[in-house]
mmCIF file of C-alpha atoms and ligand atoms in Angstrom:
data_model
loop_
_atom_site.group_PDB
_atom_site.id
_atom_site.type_symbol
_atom_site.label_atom_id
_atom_site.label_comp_id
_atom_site.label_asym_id
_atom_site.label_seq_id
_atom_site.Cartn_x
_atom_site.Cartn_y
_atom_site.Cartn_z
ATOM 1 C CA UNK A 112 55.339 -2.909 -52.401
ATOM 2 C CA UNK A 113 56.909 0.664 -53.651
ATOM 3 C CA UNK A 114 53.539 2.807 -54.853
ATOM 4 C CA UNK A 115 54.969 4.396 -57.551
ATOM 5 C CA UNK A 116 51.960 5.976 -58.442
ATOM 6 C CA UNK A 117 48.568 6.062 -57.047
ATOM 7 C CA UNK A 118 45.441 7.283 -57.837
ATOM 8 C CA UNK A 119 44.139 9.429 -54.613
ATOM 9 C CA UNK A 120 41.108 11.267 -53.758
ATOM 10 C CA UNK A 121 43.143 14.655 -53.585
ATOM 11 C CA UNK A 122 44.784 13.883 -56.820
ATOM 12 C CA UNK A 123 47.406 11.403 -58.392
ATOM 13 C CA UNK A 124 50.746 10.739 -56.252
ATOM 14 C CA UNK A 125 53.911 9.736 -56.971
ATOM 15 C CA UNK A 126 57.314 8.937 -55.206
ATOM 16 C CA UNK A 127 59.049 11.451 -56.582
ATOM 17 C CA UNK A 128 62.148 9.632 -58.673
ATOM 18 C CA UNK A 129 63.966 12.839 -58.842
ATOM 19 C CA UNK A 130 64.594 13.024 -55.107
ATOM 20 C CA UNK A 131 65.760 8.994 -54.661
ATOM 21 C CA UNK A 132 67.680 7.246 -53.482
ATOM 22 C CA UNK A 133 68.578 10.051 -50.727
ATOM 23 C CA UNK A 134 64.865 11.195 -50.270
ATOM 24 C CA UNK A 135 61.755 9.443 -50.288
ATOM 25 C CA UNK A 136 59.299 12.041 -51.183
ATOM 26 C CA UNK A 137 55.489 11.968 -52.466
ATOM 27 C CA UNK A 138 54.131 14.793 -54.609
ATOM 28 C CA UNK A 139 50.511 14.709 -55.490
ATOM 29 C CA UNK A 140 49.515 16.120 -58.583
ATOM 30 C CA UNK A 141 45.947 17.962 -58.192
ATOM 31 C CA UNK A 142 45.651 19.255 -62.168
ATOM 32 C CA UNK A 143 46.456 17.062 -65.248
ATOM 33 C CA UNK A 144 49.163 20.076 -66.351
ATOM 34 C CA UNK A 145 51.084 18.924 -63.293
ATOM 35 C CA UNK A 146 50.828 15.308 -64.064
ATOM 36 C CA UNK A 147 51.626 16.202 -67.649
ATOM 37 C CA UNK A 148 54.772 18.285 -65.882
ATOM 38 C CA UNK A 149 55.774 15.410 -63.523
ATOM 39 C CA UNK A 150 56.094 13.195 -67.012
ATOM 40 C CA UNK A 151 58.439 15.452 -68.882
ATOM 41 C CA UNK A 152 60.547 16.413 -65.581
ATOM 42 C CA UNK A 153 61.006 12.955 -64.721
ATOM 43 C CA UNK A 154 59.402 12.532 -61.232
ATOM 44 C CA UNK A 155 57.574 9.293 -62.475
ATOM 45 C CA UNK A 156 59.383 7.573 -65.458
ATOM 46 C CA UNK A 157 59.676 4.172 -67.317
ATOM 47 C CA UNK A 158 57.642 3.456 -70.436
ATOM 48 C CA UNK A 159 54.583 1.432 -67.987
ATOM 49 C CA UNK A 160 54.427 4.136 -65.405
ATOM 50 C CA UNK A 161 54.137 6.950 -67.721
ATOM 51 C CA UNK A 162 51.140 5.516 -69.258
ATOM 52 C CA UNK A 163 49.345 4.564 -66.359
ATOM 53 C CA UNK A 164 50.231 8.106 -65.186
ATOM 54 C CA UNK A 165 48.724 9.673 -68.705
ATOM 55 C CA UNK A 166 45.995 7.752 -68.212
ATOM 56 C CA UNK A 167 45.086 8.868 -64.316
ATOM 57 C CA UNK A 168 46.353 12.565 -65.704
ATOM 58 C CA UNK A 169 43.205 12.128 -68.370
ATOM 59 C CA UNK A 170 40.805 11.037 -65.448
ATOM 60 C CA UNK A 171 41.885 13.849 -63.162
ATOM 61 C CA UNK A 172 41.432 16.583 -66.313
ATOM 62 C CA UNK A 173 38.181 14.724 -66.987
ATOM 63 C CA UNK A 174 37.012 14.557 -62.994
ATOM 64 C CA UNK A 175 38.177 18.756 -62.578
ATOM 65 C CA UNK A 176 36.496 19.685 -65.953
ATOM 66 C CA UNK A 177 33.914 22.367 -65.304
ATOM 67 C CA UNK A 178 31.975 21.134 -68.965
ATOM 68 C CA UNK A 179 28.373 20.949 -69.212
ATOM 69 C CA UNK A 180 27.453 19.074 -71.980
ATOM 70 C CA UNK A 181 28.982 16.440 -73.942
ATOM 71 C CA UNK A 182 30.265 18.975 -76.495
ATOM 72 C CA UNK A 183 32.447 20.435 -73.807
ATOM 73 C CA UNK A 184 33.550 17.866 -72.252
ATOM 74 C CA UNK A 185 34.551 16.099 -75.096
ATOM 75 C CA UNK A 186 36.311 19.840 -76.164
ATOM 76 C CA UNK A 187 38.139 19.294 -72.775
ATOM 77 C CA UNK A 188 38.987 15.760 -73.460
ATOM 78 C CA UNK A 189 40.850 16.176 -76.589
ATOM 79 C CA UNK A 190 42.777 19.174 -74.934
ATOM 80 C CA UNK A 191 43.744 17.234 -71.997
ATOM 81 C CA UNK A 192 44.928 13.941 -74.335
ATOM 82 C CA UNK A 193 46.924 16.476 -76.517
ATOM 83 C CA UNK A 194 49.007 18.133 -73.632
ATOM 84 C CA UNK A 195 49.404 14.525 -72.531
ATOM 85 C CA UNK A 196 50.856 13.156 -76.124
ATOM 86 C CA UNK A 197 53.333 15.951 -75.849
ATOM 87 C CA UNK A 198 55.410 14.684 -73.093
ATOM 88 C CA UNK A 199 57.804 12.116 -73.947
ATOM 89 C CA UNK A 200 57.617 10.751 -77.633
ATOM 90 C CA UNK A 201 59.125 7.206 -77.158
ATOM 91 C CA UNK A 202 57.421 5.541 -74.677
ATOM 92 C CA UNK A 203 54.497 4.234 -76.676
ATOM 93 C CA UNK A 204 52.891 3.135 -73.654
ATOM 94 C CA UNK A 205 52.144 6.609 -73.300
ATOM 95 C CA UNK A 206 50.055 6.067 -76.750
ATOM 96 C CA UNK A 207 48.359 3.192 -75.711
ATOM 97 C CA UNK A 208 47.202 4.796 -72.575
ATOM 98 C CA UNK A 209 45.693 7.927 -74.525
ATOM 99 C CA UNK A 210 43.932 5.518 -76.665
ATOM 100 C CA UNK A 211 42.493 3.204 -74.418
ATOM 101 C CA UNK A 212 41.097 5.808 -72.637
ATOM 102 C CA UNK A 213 39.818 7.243 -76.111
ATOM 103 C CA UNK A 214 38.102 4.140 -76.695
ATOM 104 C CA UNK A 215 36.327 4.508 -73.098
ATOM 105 C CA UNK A 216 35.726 8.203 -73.218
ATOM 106 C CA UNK A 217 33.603 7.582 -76.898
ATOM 107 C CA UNK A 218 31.981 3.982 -75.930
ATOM 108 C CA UNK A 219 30.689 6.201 -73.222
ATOM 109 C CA UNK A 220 29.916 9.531 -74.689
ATOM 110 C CA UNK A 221 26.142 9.790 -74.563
ATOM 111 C CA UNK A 222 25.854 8.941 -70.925
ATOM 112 C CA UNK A 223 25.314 11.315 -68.013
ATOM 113 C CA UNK A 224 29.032 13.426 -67.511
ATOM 114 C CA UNK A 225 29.469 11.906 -64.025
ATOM 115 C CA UNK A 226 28.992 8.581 -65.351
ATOM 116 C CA UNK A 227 31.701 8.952 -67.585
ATOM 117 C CA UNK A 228 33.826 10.775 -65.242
ATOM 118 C CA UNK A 229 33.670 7.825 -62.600
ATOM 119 C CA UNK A 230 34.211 5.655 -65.224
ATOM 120 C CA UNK A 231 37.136 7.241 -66.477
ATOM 121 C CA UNK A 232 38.429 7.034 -63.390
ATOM 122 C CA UNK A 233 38.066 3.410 -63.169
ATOM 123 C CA UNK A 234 40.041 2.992 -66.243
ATOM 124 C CA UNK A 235 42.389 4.050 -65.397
ATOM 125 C CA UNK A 236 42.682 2.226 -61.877
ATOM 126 C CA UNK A 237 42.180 -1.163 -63.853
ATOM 127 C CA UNK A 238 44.833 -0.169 -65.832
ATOM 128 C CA UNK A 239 47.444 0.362 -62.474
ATOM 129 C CA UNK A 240 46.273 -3.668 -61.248
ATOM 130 C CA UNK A 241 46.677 -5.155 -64.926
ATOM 131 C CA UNK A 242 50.017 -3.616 -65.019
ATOM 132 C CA UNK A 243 51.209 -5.105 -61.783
ATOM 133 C CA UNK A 244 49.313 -8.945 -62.804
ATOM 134 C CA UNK A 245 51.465 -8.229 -65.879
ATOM 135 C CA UNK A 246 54.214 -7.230 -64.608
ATOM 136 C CA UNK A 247 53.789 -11.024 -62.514
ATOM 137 C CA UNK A 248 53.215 -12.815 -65.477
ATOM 138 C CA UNK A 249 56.192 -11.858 -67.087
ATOM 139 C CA UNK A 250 58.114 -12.794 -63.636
ATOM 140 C CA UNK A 251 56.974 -16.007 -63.645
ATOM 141 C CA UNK A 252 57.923 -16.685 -67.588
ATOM 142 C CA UNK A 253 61.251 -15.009 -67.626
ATOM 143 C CA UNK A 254 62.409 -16.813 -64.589
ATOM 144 C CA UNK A 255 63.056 -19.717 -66.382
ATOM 145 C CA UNK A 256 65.540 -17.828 -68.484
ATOM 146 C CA UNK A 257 67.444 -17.163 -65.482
ATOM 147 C CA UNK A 258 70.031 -18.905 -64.128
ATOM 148 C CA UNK A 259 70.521 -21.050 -60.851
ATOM 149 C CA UNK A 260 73.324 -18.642 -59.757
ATOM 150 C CA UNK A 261 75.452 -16.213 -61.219
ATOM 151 C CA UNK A 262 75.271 -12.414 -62.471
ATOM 152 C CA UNK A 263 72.968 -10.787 -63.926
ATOM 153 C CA UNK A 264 73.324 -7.403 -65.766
ATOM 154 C CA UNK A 265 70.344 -4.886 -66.393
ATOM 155 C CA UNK A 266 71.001 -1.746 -67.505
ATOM 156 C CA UNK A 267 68.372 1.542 -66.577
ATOM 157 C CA UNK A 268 65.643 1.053 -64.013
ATOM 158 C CA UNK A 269 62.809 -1.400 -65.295
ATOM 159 C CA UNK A 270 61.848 -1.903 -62.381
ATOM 160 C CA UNK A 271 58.745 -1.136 -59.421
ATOM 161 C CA UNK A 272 59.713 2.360 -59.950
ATOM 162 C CA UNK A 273 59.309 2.023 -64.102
ATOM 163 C CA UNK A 274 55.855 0.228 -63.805
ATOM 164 C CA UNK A 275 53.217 0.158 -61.152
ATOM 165 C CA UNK A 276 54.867 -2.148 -59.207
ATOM 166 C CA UNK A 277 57.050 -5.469 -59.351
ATOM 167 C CA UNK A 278 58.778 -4.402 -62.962
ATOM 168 C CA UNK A 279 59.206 -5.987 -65.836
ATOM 169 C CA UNK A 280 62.901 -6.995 -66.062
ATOM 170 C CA UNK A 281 63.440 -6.497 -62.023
ATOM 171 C CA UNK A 282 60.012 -8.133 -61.953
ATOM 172 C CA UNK A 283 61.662 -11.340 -63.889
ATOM 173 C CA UNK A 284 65.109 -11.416 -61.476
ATOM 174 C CA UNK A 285 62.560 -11.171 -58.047
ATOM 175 C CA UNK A 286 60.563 -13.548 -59.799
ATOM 176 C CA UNK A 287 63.686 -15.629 -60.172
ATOM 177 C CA UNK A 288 64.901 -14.983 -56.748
ATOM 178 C CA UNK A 289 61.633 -15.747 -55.355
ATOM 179 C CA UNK A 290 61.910 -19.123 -56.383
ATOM 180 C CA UNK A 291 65.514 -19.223 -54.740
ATOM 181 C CA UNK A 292 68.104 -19.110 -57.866
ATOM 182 C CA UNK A 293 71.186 -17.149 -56.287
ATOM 183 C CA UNK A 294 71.656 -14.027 -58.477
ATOM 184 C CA UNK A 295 73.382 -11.132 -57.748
ATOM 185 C CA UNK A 296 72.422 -8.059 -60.159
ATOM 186 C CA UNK A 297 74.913 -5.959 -61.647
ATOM 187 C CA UNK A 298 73.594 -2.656 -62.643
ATOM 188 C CA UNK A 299 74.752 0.038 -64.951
ATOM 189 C CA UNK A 300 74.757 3.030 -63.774
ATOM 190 C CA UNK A 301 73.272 4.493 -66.493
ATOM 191 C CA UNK A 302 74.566 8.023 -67.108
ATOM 192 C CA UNK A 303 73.173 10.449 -67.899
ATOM 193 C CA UNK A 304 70.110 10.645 -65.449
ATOM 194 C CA UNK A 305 71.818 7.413 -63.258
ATOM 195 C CA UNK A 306 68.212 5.406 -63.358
ATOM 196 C CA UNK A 307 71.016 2.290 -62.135
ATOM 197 C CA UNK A 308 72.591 3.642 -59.684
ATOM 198 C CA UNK A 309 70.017 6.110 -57.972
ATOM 199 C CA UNK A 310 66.757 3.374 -58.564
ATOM 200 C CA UNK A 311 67.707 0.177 -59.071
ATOM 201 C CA UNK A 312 70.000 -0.571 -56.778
ATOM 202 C CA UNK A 313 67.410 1.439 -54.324
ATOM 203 C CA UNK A 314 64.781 -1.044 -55.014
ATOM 204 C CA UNK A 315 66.754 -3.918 -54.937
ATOM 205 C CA UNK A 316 68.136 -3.080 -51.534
ATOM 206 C CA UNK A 317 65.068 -2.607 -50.278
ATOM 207 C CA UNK A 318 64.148 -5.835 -51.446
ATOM 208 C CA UNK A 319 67.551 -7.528 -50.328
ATOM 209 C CA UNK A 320 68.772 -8.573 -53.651
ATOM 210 C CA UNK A 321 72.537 -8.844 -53.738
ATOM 211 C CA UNK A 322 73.553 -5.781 -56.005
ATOM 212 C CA UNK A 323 77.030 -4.306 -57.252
ATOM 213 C CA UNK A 324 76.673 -1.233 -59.330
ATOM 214 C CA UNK A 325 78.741 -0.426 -62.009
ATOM 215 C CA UNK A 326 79.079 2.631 -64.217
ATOM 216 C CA UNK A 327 78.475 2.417 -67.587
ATOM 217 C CA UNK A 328 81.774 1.557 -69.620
ATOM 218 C CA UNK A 329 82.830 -1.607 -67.316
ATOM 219 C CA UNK A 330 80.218 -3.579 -68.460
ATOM 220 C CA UNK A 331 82.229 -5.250 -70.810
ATOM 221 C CA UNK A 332 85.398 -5.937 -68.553
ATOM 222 C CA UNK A 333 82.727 -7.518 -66.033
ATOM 223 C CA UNK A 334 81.002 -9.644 -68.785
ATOM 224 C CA UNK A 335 85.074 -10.704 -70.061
ATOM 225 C CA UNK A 336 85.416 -11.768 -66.331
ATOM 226 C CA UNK A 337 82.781 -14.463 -66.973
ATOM 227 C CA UNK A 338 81.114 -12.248 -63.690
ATOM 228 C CA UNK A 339 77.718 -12.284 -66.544
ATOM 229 C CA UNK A 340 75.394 -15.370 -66.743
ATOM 230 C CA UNK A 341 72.503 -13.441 -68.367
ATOM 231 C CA UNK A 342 71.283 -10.355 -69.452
ATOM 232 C CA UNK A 343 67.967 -8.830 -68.766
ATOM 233 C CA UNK A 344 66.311 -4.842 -69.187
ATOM 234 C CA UNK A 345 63.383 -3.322 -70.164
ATOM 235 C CA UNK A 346 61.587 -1.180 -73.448
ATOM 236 C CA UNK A 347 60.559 1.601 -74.233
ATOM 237 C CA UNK A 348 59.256 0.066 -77.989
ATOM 238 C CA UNK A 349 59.366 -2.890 -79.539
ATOM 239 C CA UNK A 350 59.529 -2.651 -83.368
ATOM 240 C CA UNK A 351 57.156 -5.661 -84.856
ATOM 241 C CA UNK A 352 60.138 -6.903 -85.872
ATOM 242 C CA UNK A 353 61.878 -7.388 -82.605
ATOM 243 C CA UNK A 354 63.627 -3.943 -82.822
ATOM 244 C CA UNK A 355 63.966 -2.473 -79.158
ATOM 245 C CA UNK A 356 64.184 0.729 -77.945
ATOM 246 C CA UNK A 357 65.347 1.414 -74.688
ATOM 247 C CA UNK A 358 67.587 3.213 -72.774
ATOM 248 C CA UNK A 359 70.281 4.975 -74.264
ATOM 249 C CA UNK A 360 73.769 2.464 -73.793
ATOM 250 C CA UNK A 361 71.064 -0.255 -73.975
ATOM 251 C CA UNK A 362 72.371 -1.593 -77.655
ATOM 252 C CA UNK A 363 76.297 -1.817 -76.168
ATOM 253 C CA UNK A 364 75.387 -3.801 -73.745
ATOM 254 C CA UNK A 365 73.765 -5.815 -75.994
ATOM 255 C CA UNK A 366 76.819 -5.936 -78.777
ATOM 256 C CA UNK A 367 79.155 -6.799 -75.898
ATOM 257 C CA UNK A 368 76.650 -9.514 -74.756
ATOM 258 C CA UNK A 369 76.906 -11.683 -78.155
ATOM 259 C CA UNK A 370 80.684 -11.251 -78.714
ATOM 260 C CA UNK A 371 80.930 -12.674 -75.181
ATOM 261 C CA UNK A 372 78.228 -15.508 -75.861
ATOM 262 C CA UNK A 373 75.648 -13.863 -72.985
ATOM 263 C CA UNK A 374 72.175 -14.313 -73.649
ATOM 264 C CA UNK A 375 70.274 -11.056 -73.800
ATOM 265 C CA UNK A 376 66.612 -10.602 -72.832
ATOM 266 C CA UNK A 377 64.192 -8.220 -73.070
ATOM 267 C CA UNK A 378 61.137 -8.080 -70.841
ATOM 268 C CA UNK A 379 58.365 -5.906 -71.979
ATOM 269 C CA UNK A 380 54.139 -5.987 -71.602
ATOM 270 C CA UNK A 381 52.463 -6.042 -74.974
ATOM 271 C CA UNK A 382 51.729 -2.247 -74.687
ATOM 272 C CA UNK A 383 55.069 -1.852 -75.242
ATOM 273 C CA UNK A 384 55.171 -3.894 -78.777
ATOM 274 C CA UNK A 385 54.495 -1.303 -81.643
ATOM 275 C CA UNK A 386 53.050 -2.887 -84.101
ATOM 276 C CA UNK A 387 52.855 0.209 -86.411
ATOM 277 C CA UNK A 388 56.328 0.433 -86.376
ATOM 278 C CA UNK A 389 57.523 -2.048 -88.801
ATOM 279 C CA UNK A 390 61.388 -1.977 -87.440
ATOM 280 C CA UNK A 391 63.441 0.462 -85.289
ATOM 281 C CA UNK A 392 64.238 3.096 -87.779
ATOM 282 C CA UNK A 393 60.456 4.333 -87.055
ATOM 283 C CA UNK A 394 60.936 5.112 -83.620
ATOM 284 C CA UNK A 395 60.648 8.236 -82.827
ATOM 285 C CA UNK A 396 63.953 8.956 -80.051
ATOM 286 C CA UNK A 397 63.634 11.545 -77.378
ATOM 287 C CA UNK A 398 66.304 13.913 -77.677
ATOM 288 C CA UNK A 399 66.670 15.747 -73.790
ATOM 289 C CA UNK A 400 67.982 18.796 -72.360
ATOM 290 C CA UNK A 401 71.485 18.928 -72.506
ATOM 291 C CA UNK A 402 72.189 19.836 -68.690
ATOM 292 C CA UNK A 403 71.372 16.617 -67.717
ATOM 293 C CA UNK A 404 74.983 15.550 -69.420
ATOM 294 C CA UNK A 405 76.523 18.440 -68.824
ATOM 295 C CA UNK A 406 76.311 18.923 -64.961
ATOM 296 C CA UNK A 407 75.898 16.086 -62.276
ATOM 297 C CA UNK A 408 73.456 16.918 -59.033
ATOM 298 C CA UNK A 409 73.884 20.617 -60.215
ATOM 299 C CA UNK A 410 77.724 21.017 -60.569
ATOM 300 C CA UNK A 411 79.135 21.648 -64.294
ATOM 301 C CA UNK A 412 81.302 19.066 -65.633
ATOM 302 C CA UNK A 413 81.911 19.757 -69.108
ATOM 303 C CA UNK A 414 83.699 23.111 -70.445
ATOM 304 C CA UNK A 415 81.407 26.243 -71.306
ATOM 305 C CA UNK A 416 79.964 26.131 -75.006
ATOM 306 C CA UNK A 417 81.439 22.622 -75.506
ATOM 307 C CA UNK A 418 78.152 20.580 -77.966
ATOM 308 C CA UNK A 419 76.202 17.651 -76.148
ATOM 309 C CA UNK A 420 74.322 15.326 -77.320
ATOM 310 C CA UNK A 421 71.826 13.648 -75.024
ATOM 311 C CA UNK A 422 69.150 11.041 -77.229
ATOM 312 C CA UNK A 423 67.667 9.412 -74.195
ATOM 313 C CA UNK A 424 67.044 6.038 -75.999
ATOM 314 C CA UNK A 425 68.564 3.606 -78.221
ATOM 315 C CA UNK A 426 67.591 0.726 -80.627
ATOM 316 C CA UNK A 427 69.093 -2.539 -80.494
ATOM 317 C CA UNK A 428 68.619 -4.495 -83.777
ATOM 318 C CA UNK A 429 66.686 -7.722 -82.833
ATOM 319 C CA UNK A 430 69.483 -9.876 -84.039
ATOM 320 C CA UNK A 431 71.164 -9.221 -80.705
ATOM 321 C CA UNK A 432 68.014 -10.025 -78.768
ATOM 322 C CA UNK A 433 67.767 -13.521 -77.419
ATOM 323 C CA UNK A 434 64.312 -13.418 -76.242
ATOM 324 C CA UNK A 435 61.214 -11.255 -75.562
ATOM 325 C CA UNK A 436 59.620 -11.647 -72.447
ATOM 326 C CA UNK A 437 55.583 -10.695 -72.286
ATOM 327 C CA UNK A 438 53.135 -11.560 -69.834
ATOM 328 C CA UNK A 439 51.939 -13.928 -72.556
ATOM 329 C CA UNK A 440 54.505 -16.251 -72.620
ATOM 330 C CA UNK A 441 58.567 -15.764 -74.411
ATOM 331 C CA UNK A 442 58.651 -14.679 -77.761
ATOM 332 C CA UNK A 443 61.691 -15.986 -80.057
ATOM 333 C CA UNK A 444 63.334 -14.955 -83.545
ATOM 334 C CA UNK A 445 61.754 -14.540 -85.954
ATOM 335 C CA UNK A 446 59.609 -11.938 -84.083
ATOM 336 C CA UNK A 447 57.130 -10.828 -86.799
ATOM 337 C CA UNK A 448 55.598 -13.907 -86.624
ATOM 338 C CA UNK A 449 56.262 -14.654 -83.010
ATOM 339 C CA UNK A 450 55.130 -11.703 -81.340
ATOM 340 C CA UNK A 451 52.274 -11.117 -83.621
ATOM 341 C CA UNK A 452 51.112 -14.348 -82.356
ATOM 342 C CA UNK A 453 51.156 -14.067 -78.903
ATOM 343 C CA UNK A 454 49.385 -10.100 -78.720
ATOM 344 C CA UNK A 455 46.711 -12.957 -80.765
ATOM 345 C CA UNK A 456 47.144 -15.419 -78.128
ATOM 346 C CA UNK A 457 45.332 -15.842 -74.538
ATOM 347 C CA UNK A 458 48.857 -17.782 -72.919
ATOM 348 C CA UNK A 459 51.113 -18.932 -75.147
ATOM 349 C CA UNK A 460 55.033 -19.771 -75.191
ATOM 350 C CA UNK A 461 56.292 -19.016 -78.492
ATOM 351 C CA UNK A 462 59.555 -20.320 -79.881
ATOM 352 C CA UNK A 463 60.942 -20.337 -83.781
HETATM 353 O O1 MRU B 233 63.984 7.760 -69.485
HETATM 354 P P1 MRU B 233 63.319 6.700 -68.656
HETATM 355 O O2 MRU B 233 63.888 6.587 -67.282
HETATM 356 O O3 MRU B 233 61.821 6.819 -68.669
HETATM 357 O O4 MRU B 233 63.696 5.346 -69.417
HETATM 358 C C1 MRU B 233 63.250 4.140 -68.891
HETATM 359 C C2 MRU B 233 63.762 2.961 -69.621
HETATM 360 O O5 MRU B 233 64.504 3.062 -70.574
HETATM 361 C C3 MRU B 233 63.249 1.624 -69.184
HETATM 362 O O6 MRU B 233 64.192 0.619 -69.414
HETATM 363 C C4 MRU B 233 61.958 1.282 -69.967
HETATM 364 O O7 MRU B 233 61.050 2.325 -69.898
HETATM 365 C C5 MRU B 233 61.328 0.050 -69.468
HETATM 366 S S1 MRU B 233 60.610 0.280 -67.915
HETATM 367 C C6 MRU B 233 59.806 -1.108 -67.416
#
């Protein structure tokens, strides 16, 4: 399996995402600024990596913290969480990291400082395997939303490379595959950082999936060729409405997908589902630097002082969403009530 991201007695490594598909690299990050830094630049990305990384960033600060009382190391703590908040605002997985290891930090706060440096550390190791068992879980539901044989589109990388291994809407197609339905993935590019093109259609090769990559704006003449049988990415936030955020060009596909009748599935873990955020007009949307749209592998493409835009996500209403994917079972319209009951439920497969 690809280790995305590991934790390591010299530090935390990661395959550096940056560098692929032409160079498989490892950097190991020996401070939490440089896991913080490896967030923001990129080198580990996808909403379930980057909080498994936050939360391996927080044991590292915690582990290399010269504190020597609980004052101080709690002083260090909240320092370390805050730089950690700071890195990329729409991936609330990164929030649900930083609070689960919150809730650890103060259940343990009046024991001995390397007790509750170890124990950090565990954390946040538990945290890597329930990702992957998740990232299973939702294999083995979404399969059954895939079909026999055909095309299916995914847009972005949700896949080993966006979680700790397997993915969550590559991690339903292998799931499908595994079980021998004949698909052949068709992914989008994805401009402007080309997560489809660079690591998706790595991973999948590796893995021997059949793959045909596309850029961006032929996704609809493929889907009007009847090439599409289903359609299946990741998120960055679910609104507890249903709402998704994911990768910007995420809500065209989806538009395209009902005028041609495709379904269109999301597959996300729980810690992506914000239930704060009542629907997607309170997700916050990363706005990034504009060089990534203006030059391609370091060669300028668009005239000198010309504006850019470059919002790194979208949201796709849920009306276009045919189902939600957890590693609880498939949640179905309405989703206030649906998803709501399965973050309630132990194992559940929830319909409308
Ligand atoms: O900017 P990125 O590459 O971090 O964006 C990643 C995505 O949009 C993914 O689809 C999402 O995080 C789900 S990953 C399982």
């Amino acid at each position: 399996m690809i280790q995305t991201l590991e934790w390591t007695d010299k530090g935390v490594r990661f395959i550096d995402q940056t560098k692929l598909p032409t160079e498989e690299t490892y950097v190991t990050c020996k401070d939490y600024e440089q896991v913080a830094d490896a967030i923001r630049n990129m080198i580990v990305r996808g909403a379930p990596a980057i909080g498994v990384a936050a939360a391996m960033g927080i044991a590292l600060g915690i582990k290399n913290s010269k504190a020597e009382s609980g004052g101080e190391l709690k002083r260090d703590f909240d320092q370390i969480c805050e730089v950690m908040s700071k890195t990329r605002p729409t991936a609330v997985n990164l929030f649900w990291a930083i609070r689960r290891m919150r809730e650890k930090f103060e259940m343990l706060r009046v024991r001995p400082l390397p007790q509750i440096k170890q124990a950090l550390i565990e954390e946040a190791q538990r945290m890597h395997a329930e990702d992957i068992a998740a990232n299973q879980a939702m294999g083995r539901f979404g399969a059954t939303l895939m079909p026999a044989s055909g095309g299916v589109l995914t847009h972005c990388n949700a896949g080993a490379l966006a979680t700790c291994g397997y993915g969550t809407a590559l991690g339903v197609i292998r799931a499908a595959v595994e079980q021998g339905n004949r698909i052949h993935v068709y992914a989008d590019e994805t401009r402007p950082f080309l997560q489809g093109s660079r690591l998706t259609a790595w991973e999948l090769m590796k893995d021997g999936i059949p793959t045909t990559v596309i850029s961006d704006n032929m996704a609809g003449s493929i889907m009007q060729q009847g090439k599409i049988a289903a359609i299946v990415v990741g998120a960055d936030r679910v609104a507890a409405n249903g709402d998704v955020a994911n990768k910007i060009g995420t809500y065209s596909v989806a538009v395209l997908a009902k005028e041609h009748g495709i379904p269109f599935y999301v597959a996300a873990p729980l810690s992506t589902i914000d239930f704060a955020a009542s629907d997607g007009s309170k997700i916050p949307i990363e706005q990034r630097n504009e060089k990534e749209v203006t030059h391609i592998a370091g060669k300028q493409m668009t005239p000198d002082g010309v504006q850019i835009e470059n919002p790194a996500f979208d949201v796709t209403p849920a009306k276009y969403v045919t189902a939600i994917v957890t590693e609880r079972g498939i949640a179905r319209a309405p989703y206030g009530t649906s998803l709501a009951k399965l973050a309630g439920a132990e194992s559940a497969v929830v319909k409308s």
